[in-house]
Coordinates of C-alpha atoms in Angstrom, one line a residue:
M15 CA 4.4 -23.8 -22.7
R16 CA 3.7 -20.5 -21.0
T17 CA 5.5 -17.5 -22.7
E18 CA 6.1 -13.9 -21.6
P19 CA 5.9 -10.9 -23.8
E20 CA 8.9 -9.5 -25.6
H21 CA 10.3 -6.1 -24.6
T22 CA 9.4 -6.4 -21.0
G23 CA 12.3 -4.2 -19.9
R24 CA 13.2 -6.3 -16.9
A25 CA 15.1 -4.5 -14.3
D26 CA 18.1 -6.9 -14.4
V27 CA 18.7 -6.3 -18.1
K28 CA 21.5 -3.8 -18.8
A29 CA 20.2 -2.6 -22.2
G30 CA 16.9 -2.2 -23.9
S31 CA 13.7 -0.3 -23.4
G32 CA 10.2 -0.7 -22.0
P33 CA 7.3 -1.6 -24.2
S34 CA 6.5 0.8 -27.0
R35 CA 3.1 1.9 -28.2
R36 CA 3.6 -0.3 -31.2
D37 CA 4.2 -3.3 -29.0
L38 CA 0.7 -2.9 -27.4
G39 CA -1.1 -3.8 -30.6
L40 CA 1.0 -6.2 -32.6
G41 CA 1.2 -9.9 -31.9
L42 CA 0.0 -9.7 -28.3
A43 CA -2.4 -12.6 -28.8
A44 CA 0.4 -14.9 -29.9
T45 CA 3.1 -13.8 -27.4
A46 CA 2.0 -11.8 -24.4
L47 CA -0.9 -14.1 -23.3
A48 CA -0.1 -17.5 -24.6
G49 CA -0.7 -20.2 -22.1
A50 CA -0.9 -23.5 -23.7
A51 CA 0.6 -25.6 -20.9
R52 CA -1.6 -28.4 -19.8
A53 CA -3.4 -28.1 -16.4
G54 CA -4.5 -30.9 -14.1
T55 CA -8.0 -32.3 -14.3
G56 CA -10.5 -30.2 -12.5
D57 CA -8.4 -27.0 -12.6
P58 CA -10.7 -24.0 -12.9
E59 CA -11.1 -22.2 -16.2
V60 CA -12.8 -18.9 -16.8
R61 CA -13.5 -17.0 -20.0
T62 CA -12.9 -13.3 -19.3
T63 CA -13.9 -10.6 -21.7
S64 CA -10.3 -10.6 -23.0
G65 CA -9.8 -14.3 -23.3
P66 CA -9.8 -17.7 -21.5
V67 CA -7.7 -18.2 -18.3
R68 CA -6.9 -21.4 -16.4
G69 CA -5.9 -21.4 -12.7
V70 CA -5.1 -24.2 -10.3
R71 CA -7.1 -25.6 -7.4
R72 CA -5.2 -25.8 -4.2
D73 CA -6.7 -26.9 -0.9
G74 CA -10.2 -26.3 -2.3
V75 CA -9.4 -22.7 -3.4
A76 CA -9.4 -21.8 -7.1
T77 CA -6.1 -19.7 -7.6
F78 CA -5.3 -17.5 -10.5
L79 CA -1.9 -15.9 -10.5
G80 CA -0.4 -13.3 -12.9
L81 CA -3.6 -12.4 -14.6
R82 CA -3.1 -9.4 -16.9
Y83 CA -5.4 -6.5 -16.2
G84 CA -3.7 -4.0 -18.3
R85 CA -0.8 -3.0 -20.5
A86 CA 1.1 0.3 -20.7
A87 CA 3.9 1.8 -22.8
R88 CA 6.5 3.4 -20.6
F89 CA 5.3 6.7 -19.2
D90 CA 1.8 6.4 -20.8
P91 CA -1.5 5.7 -19.1
P92 CA -2.5 2.1 -18.9
V93 CA -5.0 0.5 -21.3
A94 CA -7.0 -2.7 -21.2
P95 CA -5.1 -5.6 -22.8
P96 CA -6.0 -6.7 -26.3
P97 CA -7.9 -9.9 -26.5
W98 CA -6.2 -13.3 -26.8
G99 CA -7.4 -16.7 -28.0
E100 CA -5.4 -19.4 -26.4
V101 CA -5.9 -20.3 -22.7
F102 CA -3.6 -18.4 -20.4
L103 CA -2.2 -20.7 -17.7
A104 CA -2.4 -18.5 -14.5
D105 CA -0.2 -20.6 -12.3
R106 CA 2.6 -18.3 -11.3
F107 CA 3.0 -14.6 -10.2
G108 CA 3.7 -12.0 -12.8
P109 CA 6.6 -9.6 -12.7
A110 CA 6.8 -6.9 -10.0
S111 CA 7.4 -3.3 -11.1
P112 CA 11.1 -2.6 -11.5
Q113 CA 12.5 -1.4 -8.2
R114 CA 15.5 -1.3 -5.9
G115 CA 13.8 -3.7 -3.6
A116 CA 14.4 -7.4 -3.3
E117 CA 11.6 -8.7 -5.4
P118 CA 13.0 -11.6 -7.4
D119 CA 11.0 -11.2 -10.6
Q120 CA 10.9 -7.6 -12.0
G121 CA 9.8 -6.2 -15.3
E122 CA 7.8 -3.4 -16.9
D123 CA 5.1 -5.8 -18.0
C124 CA 3.8 -5.7 -14.4
L125 CA 0.1 -4.9 -14.6
R126 CA -0.9 -8.2 -13.2
L127 CA -3.2 -9.4 -10.4
N128 CA -3.7 -12.5 -8.4
L129 CA -7.0 -14.0 -7.3
W130 CA -8.2 -16.5 -4.8
T131 CA -11.8 -17.7 -4.8
P132 CA -13.8 -20.6 -3.2
G133 CA -15.5 -21.1 -6.6
V134 CA -15.8 -19.9 -10.1
D135 CA -19.6 -19.8 -9.9
A136 CA -22.4 -17.3 -9.3
G137 CA -21.7 -17.0 -5.6
A138 CA -21.6 -13.2 -5.6
R139 CA -19.1 -13.2 -2.7
P140 CA -17.6 -10.1 -1.1
V141 CA -14.4 -9.1 -2.7
L142 CA -11.2 -8.0 -0.9
V143 CA -8.6 -6.1 -3.0
Y144 CA -5.3 -5.7 -1.2
V145 CA -2.9 -2.9 -2.2
H146 CA 0.7 -3.6 -1.2
G147 CA 2.9 -1.2 0.8
G148 CA 6.5 -0.1 0.1
A149 CA 6.3 3.8 0.0
Y150 CA 5.3 3.9 -3.7
A151 CA 8.8 2.5 -4.5
T152 CA 9.0 -1.2 -3.6
G153 CA 6.8 -4.3 -3.0
S154 CA 4.4 -6.5 -5.0
G155 CA 1.3 -8.6 -4.5
A156 CA 3.3 -11.8 -4.3
S157 CA 4.3 -11.8 -0.7
P158 CA 3.6 -15.0 1.3
L159 CA 2.2 -12.8 4.0
T160 CA -0.5 -11.6 1.7
D161 CA -1.4 -15.0 0.2
G162 CA -5.2 -14.9 0.0
A163 CA -6.0 -18.7 0.1
R164 CA -6.7 -19.0 3.9
L165 CA -8.8 -15.8 3.9
A166 CA -10.8 -16.9 0.9
A167 CA -11.5 -20.3 2.3
R168 CA -12.4 -19.4 5.9
G169 CA -14.4 -16.3 4.9
D170 CA -16.1 -17.4 1.6
V171 CA -14.7 -14.3 0.0
V172 CA -12.7 -13.5 -3.2
V173 CA -9.2 -12.1 -2.5
V174 CA -7.2 -10.1 -5.0
T175 CA -3.6 -8.8 -4.8
L176 CA -2.0 -6.8 -7.5
N177 CA 1.1 -5.1 -9.0
H178 CA 1.4 -1.6 -10.4
R179 CA 4.1 0.8 -11.6
L180 CA 6.3 2.1 -8.8
G181 CA 9.1 4.7 -8.3
P182 CA 9.8 6.9 -11.3
L183 CA 8.0 4.6 -13.7
G184 CA 4.8 5.3 -11.8
Y185 CA 5.2 8.7 -10.2
A186 CA 7.9 10.8 -11.9
Y187 CA 6.1 14.1 -12.9
L188 CA 7.5 15.3 -16.3
D189 CA 4.4 17.1 -17.6
R190 CA 5.8 20.6 -16.8
L191 CA 9.2 19.8 -18.4
A192 CA 8.4 18.2 -21.8
P193 CA 5.5 17.4 -24.0
G194 CA 4.1 13.9 -24.2
F195 CA 4.1 13.2 -20.5
R196 CA 0.6 14.6 -19.5
H197 CA -0.4 12.0 -16.9
T198 CA 3.0 11.2 -15.4
G199 CA 3.0 11.7 -11.7
N200 CA 0.0 9.5 -11.1
L201 CA 0.5 6.6 -13.5
G202 CA 0.8 4.1 -10.6
Q203 CA -2.6 5.4 -9.3
L204 CA -4.1 5.0 -12.8
D205 CA -2.9 1.5 -12.9
L206 CA -4.8 0.8 -9.6
I207 CA -7.9 2.4 -11.1
L208 CA -7.6 0.1 -14.1
A209 CA -7.2 -2.9 -11.9
L210 CA -10.3 -2.0 -9.9
D211 CA -12.2 -1.5 -13.2
W212 CA -11.1 -5.0 -14.2
V213 CA -12.5 -6.2 -10.9
R214 CA -15.8 -4.4 -11.6
R215 CA -16.1 -6.0 -15.1
E216 CA -14.7 -9.5 -14.4
I217 CA -15.0 -10.5 -10.8
G218 CA -18.5 -11.9 -11.2
R219 CA -17.0 -14.6 -13.5
F220 CA -14.8 -15.6 -10.6
G221 CA -17.6 -15.9 -7.9
G222 CA -17.3 -12.3 -6.7
D223 CA -19.8 -9.4 -6.2
P224 CA -18.7 -6.2 -8.0
G225 CA -21.1 -4.3 -5.8
R226 CA -19.2 -5.3 -2.6
V227 CA -15.6 -4.4 -3.2
T228 CA -13.4 -3.6 -0.1
V229 CA -10.0 -2.1 -0.8
F230 CA -7.4 -2.5 2.0
G231 CA -3.7 -1.9 2.2
Q232 CA -0.8 -1.4 4.6
S233 CA 1.6 1.5 4.8
G234 CA 2.1 2.9 1.2
G235 CA -0.9 0.7 0.2
G236 CA -3.0 2.7 2.6
A237 CA -1.6 5.9 1.2
K238 CA -2.5 4.8 -2.3
I239 CA -6.1 4.0 -1.2
A240 CA -6.5 7.4 0.6
T241 CA -5.4 9.0 -2.7
L242 CA -8.0 7.0 -4.6
M243 CA -10.6 8.3 -2.2
A244 CA -10.0 11.8 -3.6
T245 CA -9.5 10.7 -7.3
P246 CA -12.7 11.3 -9.4
A247 CA -11.9 8.4 -11.8
A248 CA -12.0 6.0 -8.9
A249 CA -15.5 6.9 -7.8
G250 CA -17.8 3.9 -7.6
L251 CA -15.1 1.3 -8.0
F252 CA -15.0 0.3 -4.3
H253 CA -17.4 0.3 -1.4
R254 CA -15.4 0.0 1.8
V255 CA -11.9 1.0 2.9
L256 CA -9.4 -0.3 5.5
T257 CA -6.0 1.3 5.8
M258 CA -3.3 -0.3 8.0
S259 CA -0.5 1.5 9.7
G260 CA -1.2 5.1 8.9
Q261 CA 1.0 7.2 6.7
Q262 CA -1.7 8.2 4.3
V263 CA -1.4 12.0 4.4
T264 CA 0.7 12.2 1.3
A265 CA 0.6 14.1 -1.9
S266 CA 3.1 16.3 -3.7
G267 CA 2.4 19.7 -5.3
P268 CA 3.3 20.0 -9.0
L269 CA 6.2 22.4 -8.4
N270 CA 8.0 20.2 -5.8
A271 CA 7.3 17.2 -8.0
T272 CA 8.9 19.0 -10.9
R273 CA 12.0 19.8 -8.8
R274 CA 12.3 16.1 -8.1
A275 CA 11.9 15.2 -11.8
E276 CA 14.7 17.7 -12.6
V277 CA 17.0 16.1 -10.1
W278 CA 16.2 12.7 -11.5
L279 CA 16.8 13.8 -15.1
D280 CA 20.1 15.3 -14.0
A281 CA 21.2 12.0 -12.4
L282 CA 20.4 10.4 -15.7
G283 CA 22.6 12.9 -17.5
L284 CA 19.6 14.5 -19.3
T285 CA 18.4 18.1 -19.6
P286 CA 14.6 18.7 -19.8
D287 CA 14.8 19.2 -23.5
R288 CA 16.0 15.6 -23.7
A289 CA 13.4 14.2 -21.4
A290 CA 11.9 12.0 -24.1
E291 CA 14.9 9.8 -23.9
V292 CA 13.6 8.3 -20.7
R293 CA 11.3 6.2 -22.9
T294 CA 14.2 4.3 -24.3
L295 CA 16.9 4.2 -21.6
P296 CA 17.6 0.9 -19.9
V297 CA 15.1 0.5 -17.0
A298 CA 17.9 -0.3 -14.6
R299 CA 19.3 3.2 -15.1
L300 CA 15.9 4.8 -14.4
I301 CA 15.7 3.0 -11.1
E302 CA 19.3 3.5 -10.1
S303 CA 19.0 7.3 -10.7
A304 CA 16.1 7.5 -8.3
G305 CA 18.7 7.2 -5.6
A306 CA 19.7 10.8 -6.1
T307 CA 19.2 13.1 -3.1
D308 CA 15.7 14.5 -2.7
P309 CA 15.8 18.3 -2.9
I310 CA 12.9 18.7 -0.4
L311 CA 13.2 15.9 2.1
G312 CA 16.7 14.6 1.8
G313 CA 17.4 10.9 1.4
S314 CA 16.7 9.3 -1.9
L315 CA 14.1 10.8 -4.3
Y316 CA 10.5 10.6 -3.2
F317 CA 8.1 9.7 -6.0
G318 CA 4.4 9.6 -5.1
P319 CA 1.0 11.0 -6.2
V320 CA 1.0 14.5 -7.5
M321 CA -1.8 17.1 -7.3
D322 CA -1.6 17.6 -11.0
G323 CA -5.1 19.2 -11.6
L324 CA -5.9 16.3 -13.9
S325 CA -6.4 12.9 -12.2
L326 CA -5.7 14.3 -8.7
P327 CA -7.4 17.7 -8.4
R328 CA -7.0 18.0 -4.6
H329 CA -5.0 16.8 -1.6
P330 CA -6.4 13.4 -0.4
F331 CA -6.9 14.4 3.3
W332 CA -6.0 18.1 3.6
P333 CA -7.6 20.4 4.7
D334 CA -10.5 18.0 5.0
A335 CA -11.6 14.6 4.1
P336 CA -12.7 14.2 0.5
A337 CA -16.4 14.6 0.0
Q338 CA -16.3 12.1 -2.8
S339 CA -15.8 9.2 -0.3
A340 CA -17.9 10.5 2.6
R341 CA -20.4 7.7 2.4
I342 CA -17.8 5.0 2.1
P343 CA -17.2 3.2 5.4
M344 CA -13.6 3.5 6.6
I345 CA -11.3 1.7 9.1
I346 CA -8.0 3.3 10.0
G347 CA -5.5 1.2 11.9
N348 CA -2.0 1.7 13.4
T349 CA 0.4 -0.4 15.4
R350 CA 1.6 0.8 18.8
E351 CA 5.4 0.6 18.1
E352 CA 5.3 1.4 14.4
T353 CA 8.9 2.5 14.0
L354 CA 10.4 -0.5 15.7
A355 CA 10.2 -2.1 12.2
F356 CA 12.6 0.5 10.8
L357 CA 14.8 1.1 13.9
G358 CA 14.7 -2.1 15.9
N359 CA 17.1 -4.2 13.8
D360 CA 19.9 -1.6 14.0
P361 CA 22.3 -2.4 16.9
A362 CA 23.1 1.4 17.1
N363 CA 19.6 1.9 18.4
A364 CA 19.9 -0.5 21.3
G365 CA 21.4 0.4 24.7
L366 CA 21.1 4.1 24.2
T367 CA 22.0 6.6 26.9
W368 CA 20.0 9.8 27.5
D369 CA 22.9 11.8 26.1
A370 CA 23.0 9.8 22.9
L371 CA 19.2 9.7 22.3
P372 CA 18.8 13.3 20.8
S373 CA 21.2 12.4 18.0
R374 CA 18.9 9.5 17.0
L375 CA 15.8 11.7 16.9
T376 CA 16.8 13.2 13.5
P377 CA 14.5 14.9 11.0
A378 CA 14.8 11.9 8.8
Q379 CA 13.3 9.8 11.7
M380 CA 10.9 12.3 13.2
R381 CA 9.7 13.7 9.9
I382 CA 8.9 17.0 11.7
D383 CA 10.9 20.1 12.6
V384 CA 11.3 19.7 16.3
A385 CA 14.2 20.1 18.7
P386 CA 15.1 16.6 19.9
E387 CA 16.1 17.8 23.3
A388 CA 12.5 19.1 23.9
V389 CA 11.1 15.7 22.9
V390 CA 13.4 13.9 25.2
A391 CA 12.7 16.3 28.1
W392 CA 8.9 15.8 27.6
Y393 CA 9.1 12.0 27.7
R394 CA 11.4 12.0 30.8
Q395 CA 9.0 14.2 32.6
N396 CA 5.7 12.5 31.6
H397 CA 6.9 8.9 31.2
P398 CA 9.8 8.5 33.6
A399 CA 9.8 4.7 33.5
L400 CA 10.7 4.6 29.9
T401 CA 14.2 3.8 28.8
P402 CA 16.0 5.8 26.1
D403 CA 15.5 2.8 23.7
E404 CA 11.8 2.9 24.4
V405 CA 11.5 6.7 24.0
L406 CA 13.2 6.5 20.6
I407 CA 10.4 4.2 19.3
R408 CA 7.6 5.9 21.1
A409 CA 8.6 9.4 19.9
T410 CA 9.2 8.5 16.3
T411 CA 6.0 6.5 16.2
A412 CA 3.9 9.3 17.6
G413 CA 5.5 12.1 15.5
R414 CA 6.0 10.2 12.3
S415 CA 3.8 7.2 11.7
W416 CA 0.8 7.5 14.0
R417 CA 0.3 11.2 13.4
A418 CA -1.1 10.8 9.8
A419 CA -3.6 8.2 11.0
V420 CA -4.8 10.7 13.7
I421 CA -5.2 13.4 11.1
E422 CA -7.3 11.2 8.9
A423 CA -9.5 10.1 11.8
E424 CA -10.0 13.7 12.8
A425 CA -10.9 14.7 9.3
R426 CA -13.5 12.0 8.9
A427 CA -15.0 12.8 12.3
A428 CA -15.2 16.5 11.4
Q429 CA -16.8 15.5 8.1
G430 CA -19.7 13.7 9.9
S431 CA -18.7 10.4 8.5
P432 CA -16.4 9.0 11.2
A433 CA -14.1 6.1 10.7
R434 CA -13.6 3.2 13.0
V435 CA -10.0 3.3 14.4
Y436 CA -7.9 0.5 15.8
Q437 CA -4.5 0.2 17.5
L438 CA -2.6 -3.1 17.4
D439 CA -0.9 -3.8 20.7
W440 CA -0.1 -7.5 20.1
P441 CA 3.7 -7.9 19.8
A442 CA 5.6 -9.8 17.2
R443 CA 9.4 -10.5 17.1
L444 CA 11.9 -8.9 14.8
P445 CA 15.0 -10.8 13.5
S446 CA 17.1 -8.9 16.1
G447 CA 14.9 -10.4 18.8
R448 CA 13.2 -7.2 19.9
T449 CA 9.5 -7.4 20.3
G450 CA 6.6 -5.0 19.8
A451 CA 3.6 -4.2 17.7
Y452 CA 5.7 -2.9 14.8
H453 CA 4.9 -1.7 11.3
T454 CA 3.6 -4.6 9.2
S455 CA 2.8 -6.9 12.1
D456 CA -0.9 -6.6 11.5
I457 CA -0.6 -8.0 8.0
P458 CA -0.3 -11.7 8.9
L459 CA -3.1 -11.3 11.5
M460 CA -5.5 -9.8 8.9
F461 CA -4.6 -12.4 6.2
D462 CA -4.3 -15.3 8.7
T463 CA -0.9 -16.2 7.4
L464 CA 1.0 -16.5 10.7
A465 CA 3.0 -19.5 9.4
A466 CA 4.4 -17.5 6.5
P467 CA 8.1 -16.5 6.5
G468 CA 8.5 -13.1 8.2
S469 CA 5.3 -13.0 10.1
G470 CA 7.1 -12.6 13.4
A471 CA 4.3 -14.3 15.2
I472 CA 4.9 -15.2 18.9
G473 CA 3.3 -18.2 20.5
P474 CA 0.2 -20.2 19.9
R475 CA -2.1 -17.5 21.2
A476 CA -1.4 -15.4 18.2
Q477 CA -3.6 -17.6 16.1
A478 CA -6.6 -16.6 18.3
L479 CA -6.0 -12.9 17.4
A480 CA -5.6 -13.9 13.7
D481 CA -9.0 -15.6 13.9
L482 CA -10.5 -12.5 15.4
M483 CA -8.9 -10.0 13.0
S484 CA -9.5 -12.0 9.8
G485 CA -13.1 -12.6 10.9
M486 CA -13.5 -8.9 11.5
L487 CA -12.2 -8.1 8.0
V488 CA -14.6 -10.7 6.4
R489 CA -17.6 -9.3 8.2
Y490 CA -16.6 -5.8 7.2
A491 CA -16.3 -6.9 3.5
R492 CA -19.7 -8.7 3.7
T493 CA -21.8 -6.0 5.4
G494 CA -19.7 -2.8 6.0
D495 CA -19.9 -3.5 9.7
P496 CA -16.9 -5.3 11.4
D497 CA -18.7 -5.9 14.8
G498 CA -19.2 -9.5 15.8
P499 CA -18.0 -12.3 18.1
G500 CA -15.0 -11.6 20.2
L501 CA -15.1 -7.9 19.8
P502 CA -16.5 -5.2 22.1
P503 CA -19.0 -2.8 20.4
W504 CA -16.8 -0.8 18.1
T505 CA -17.8 2.9 18.4
P506 CA -16.7 5.2 15.5
Y507 CA -14.0 7.8 16.3
S508 CA -15.3 11.1 17.6
L509 CA -13.4 14.3 18.4
A510 CA -14.9 14.3 21.8
R511 CA -13.7 10.8 22.9
R512 CA -11.4 9.5 20.2
E513 CA -12.7 6.0 20.5
T514 CA -10.2 3.3 19.5
L515 CA -10.3 -0.5 19.4
I516 CA -7.2 -2.0 21.1
L517 CA -6.5 -5.2 19.2
D518 CA -5.0 -7.4 21.9
L519 CA -6.2 -10.5 23.8
P520 CA -8.8 -9.7 25.0
P521 CA -9.6 -6.8 22.7
R522 CA -11.0 -3.7 24.3
M523 CA -12.2 -0.2 23.6
A524 CA -10.2 2.8 24.8
D525 CA -10.8 6.6 24.7
D526 CA -7.8 8.5 23.3
P527 CA -5.0 5.9 23.9
R528 CA -1.6 7.6 24.2
G529 CA -3.6 10.9 24.4
D530 CA -0.8 12.8 26.1
E531 CA 1.6 11.9 23.3
R532 CA -1.0 12.8 20.6
A533 CA -1.6 16.2 22.2
F534 CA 2.1 16.9 22.6
F535 CA 2.9 16.3 18.9
A536 CA -0.3 18.0 17.7
R537 CA 1.3 21.3 18.9
I538 CA 4.2 20.8 16.4
P539 CA 3.5 21.7 12.7
Y540 CA 3.2 18.6 10.7
V541 CA 5.2 18.4 7.4
Q542 CA 3.3 16.0 5.2
P543 CA 5.6 13.4 3.5
G544 CA 6.0 14.2 -0.1
T545 CA 5.1 17.9 0.0

């Protein structure tokens, strides 16, 4: 019978602590990675360098779920797991990082990955590693929208999704407040690096090519990848990059990150001299206290990568693109109505009047310091056909979500290693019934998971676009060039023309789409999230 390790510190437990340093070395072979349950005849088995694992074969795809790539004591850097002897039955997802989100299974023993492969052979297939979104605070690699089975089968590729530490467990920066917390602030990123190192070492045993690893991620996942592009320890672990839905220009300075940690400790009832107690407090308290008000941005506390001078010596994409990743091909994508995902299900954002609109263009929504009346006046003069409801989505998208993607594309172009850029125009439907190309709507198109709950897909023609986009992703993983059947020649983004692939039916190339909106917001100082 499959067993889980003791002292996992599950988020729904009201008492107890996370795994200690002692837990990492004692009895792990007998408890943490036992998997003696019997599998069906023909189920795939692989002997990794740590021990044997057995997956399941579903619809011709070998599937391994919940594989352990690392282990970490709370607030310590991750390490490779100790070896085990018994076969681990990899037939279910592992715990997600503790969070305030709706993930059903949460626990601190969350350094797990999931893998789909056409065969555990010497196929040397391209590898696609997906990093989930959720703004560094929520999410997991277990979403039905990111199930890798269809992508693996149709593209003859290996697909990997993963979990890592989130929120204060992954990004609370305590190094300047107390001894013994040297690498806090970027532990979630170090988890990702260890997962990619696992891929480098082990993926050949699962039919993958460690020399052709593409990392792709949506929203916060794209942000994490952009940070990896400037992280020295990640160099050489991936060979192509695709970020979906912008929002990658994020990193906090050490002083602001310390201010956030102080607020978090105060919410826990701790002074800095008692910071060591966070190692033993119930994990639910640590997560709950992250709801304290952020001293820089307002709202709940922001925890994300920190320019600590150790693992992250520079900002990922400011003032320029990182030289470390200049030779890595990059695709940068966004969706035309990004913020419809955040605002479109709220009845208060429907049926707006022009008088009411400025009150909806708050700093929390715009993420820039701008007079909302000036924004409304500009749209009314330059786009008179738009309704107040439409201006709300257009303005918040251009000022908040799309802006970061433009900044990255400009930085890559200025570097002389231009990215390819896309804009998704194909609409999906929200639970409220409103439609648009909203944040996350490119995920089921890339993964070809339109039938999954929450995809929002509209009509049978959406499958044609999923065929096109998943095929584009597979070609990119295989060769570094996404061009192919169904797409116009995809010219890289230049500062002169701002070439952008419009993903619609039919797809087309456009120079500087929404260029007047881009130019308007470019004149307004951009406050990078997390600073």
